PDB file of C-alpha atoms in Angstrom:
ATOM      1  CA  MET A   1      32.174  23.147 -30.053  1.00 42.00           C
ATOM      2  CA  SER A   2      29.519  24.187 -27.750  1.00 42.00           C
ATOM      3  CA  ASP A   3      26.456  22.749 -26.969  1.00 47.00           C
ATOM      4  CA  GLU A   4      25.566  26.170 -25.967  1.00 50.00           C
ATOM      5  CA  PRO A   5      23.864  28.280 -29.121  1.00 56.00           C
ATOM      6  CA  GLY A   6      25.851  31.857 -29.800  1.00 54.00           C
ATOM      7  CA  THR A   7      29.426  30.366 -27.150  1.00 55.00           C
ATOM      8  CA  PRO A   8      32.555  30.016 -29.835  1.00 67.00           C
ATOM      9  CA  ALA A   9      33.613  27.354 -30.634  1.00 82.00           C
ATOM     10  CA  ASP A  10      37.212  28.356 -29.986  1.00 89.00           C
ATOM     11  CA  ASP A  11      39.048  31.711 -28.689  1.00 93.00           C
ATOM     12  CA  PHE A  12      41.376  31.588 -31.201  1.00 95.00           C
ATOM     13  CA  PRO A  13      41.526  35.133 -33.382  1.00 95.00           C
ATOM     14  CA  ARG A  14      40.353  35.603 -36.795  1.00 92.00           C
ATOM     15  CA  GLY A  15      42.921  36.135 -37.819  1.00 95.00           C
ATOM     16  CA  ALA A  16      44.414  32.952 -38.248  1.00 95.00           C
ATOM     17  CA  GLY A  17      41.827  32.158 -40.352  1.00 95.00           C
ATOM     18  CA  ASN A  18      38.621  29.376 -40.511  1.00 94.00           C
ATOM     19  CA  PRO A  19      40.644  26.767 -42.245  1.00 96.00           C
ATOM     20  CA  ALA A  20      42.878  26.995 -39.433  1.00 97.00           C
ATOM     21  CA  ARG A  21      41.423  27.593 -37.126  1.00 96.00           C
ATOM     22  CA  GLY A  22      39.382  24.214 -38.529  1.00 95.00           C
ATOM     23  CA  ALA A  23      42.166  22.209 -37.906  1.00 97.00           C
ATOM     24  CA  LEU A  24      42.928  23.043 -34.209  1.00 97.00           C
ATOM     25  CA  ARG A  25      39.504  22.210 -33.240  1.00 96.00           C
ATOM     26  CA  ALA A  26      39.494  18.518 -35.483  1.00 96.00           C
ATOM     27  CA  ALA A  27      42.798  18.174 -34.103  1.00 97.00           C
ATOM     28  CA  GLY A  28      40.858  18.589 -30.274  1.00 96.00           C
ATOM     29  CA  TYR A  29      41.898  22.176 -29.253  1.00 97.00           C
ATOM     30  CA  THR A  30      39.364  24.809 -28.663  1.00 95.00           C
ATOM     31  CA  ARG A  31      41.201  27.032 -26.173  1.00 96.00           C
ATOM     32  CA  LEU A  32      44.550  29.157 -27.190  1.00 96.00           C
ATOM     33  CA  ALA A  33      46.322  28.864 -23.552  1.00 97.00           C
ATOM     34  CA  GLN A  34      45.821  24.336 -24.920  1.00 97.00           C
ATOM     35  CA  LEU A  35      48.628  25.262 -26.978  1.00 98.00           C
ATOM     36  CA  THR A  36      50.749  25.727 -24.336  1.00 98.00           C
ATOM     37  CA  THR A  37      51.632  22.437 -24.796  1.00 97.00           C
ATOM     38  CA  VAL A  38      52.732  22.140 -28.645  1.00 98.00           C
ATOM     39  CA  THR A  39      55.542  23.044 -30.399  1.00 98.00           C
ATOM     40  CA  ALA A  40      54.407  25.689 -32.822  1.00 98.00           C
ATOM     41  CA  ALA A  41      55.755  23.260 -35.443  1.00 98.00           C
ATOM     42  CA  GLU A  42      53.779  20.581 -34.479  1.00 98.00           C
ATOM     43  CA  VAL A  43      50.337  23.133 -34.790  1.00 98.00           C
ATOM     44  CA  LEU A  44      52.442  23.788 -38.453  1.00 98.00           C
ATOM     45  CA  ALA A  45      52.179  20.413 -39.187  1.00 98.00           C
ATOM     46  CA  LEU A  46      48.072  20.200 -38.851  1.00 98.00           C
ATOM     47  CA  HIS A  47      47.005  20.610 -42.674  1.00 97.00           C
ATOM     48  CA  GLY A  48      45.101  23.753 -43.076  1.00 97.00           C
ATOM     49  CA  VAL A  49      47.670  25.879 -40.837  1.00 98.00           C
ATOM     50  CA  GLY A  50      50.240  27.417 -42.513  1.00 97.00           C
ATOM     51  CA  PRO A  51      53.250  30.765 -41.095  1.00 98.00           C
ATOM     52  CA  LYS A  52      50.620  33.210 -41.044  1.00 97.00           C
ATOM     53  CA  ALA A  53      48.586  31.344 -38.871  1.00 98.00           C
ATOM     54  CA  ILE A  54      50.796  30.538 -36.223  1.00 98.00           C
ATOM     55  CA  LYS A  55      52.379  33.893 -36.288  1.00 98.00           C
ATOM     56  CA  VAL A  56      48.694  35.701 -35.554  1.00 98.00           C
ATOM     57  CA  LEU A  57      48.735  32.542 -32.737  1.00 98.00           C
ATOM     58  CA  ARG A  58      51.978  33.980 -31.249  1.00 98.00           C
ATOM     59  CA  GLU A  59      51.540  37.006 -31.387  1.00 97.00           C
ATOM     60  CA  ALA A  60      47.753  36.037 -29.245  1.00 97.00           C
ATOM     61  CA  LEU A  61      49.694  33.589 -26.741  1.00 98.00           C
ATOM     62  CA  ALA A  62      52.197  37.354 -25.671  1.00 98.00           C
ATOM     63  CA  ALA A  63      49.057  38.707 -25.466  1.00 97.00           C
ATOM     64  CA  GLU A  64      48.231  36.599 -22.508  1.00 96.00           C
ATOM     65  CA  GLY A  65      51.672  36.035 -21.658  1.00 97.00           C
ATOM     66  CA  LEU A  66      51.790  31.857 -23.333  1.00 97.00           C
ATOM     67  CA  ALA A  67      53.703  30.793 -25.836  1.00 98.00           C
ATOM     68  CA  PHE A  68      53.686  27.980 -27.702  1.00 98.00           C
ATOM     69  CA  ALA A  69      55.511  25.289 -26.353  1.00 97.00           C
ATOM     70  CA  GLY A  70      59.389  25.584 -26.306  1.00 95.00           C
ATOM     71  CA  GLU A  71      59.341  29.763 -26.788  1.00 95.00           C
TER      72      GLU A  71
END
């Protein structure tokens, strides 16, 4: 999490859901671009991340010209 008040703890899309966003932060990810180093299957294996979150994250990555590792 950020030390500065008013600064978001991550830049993941809200549509991914709070459980998924929390799971990503707990795993050490705070920026969407960091997800380019892991596969969608690895993210899906995190407790709290489901198929809907993967879809939302994949779309957000694509909007930035990025993708999960191996895609």
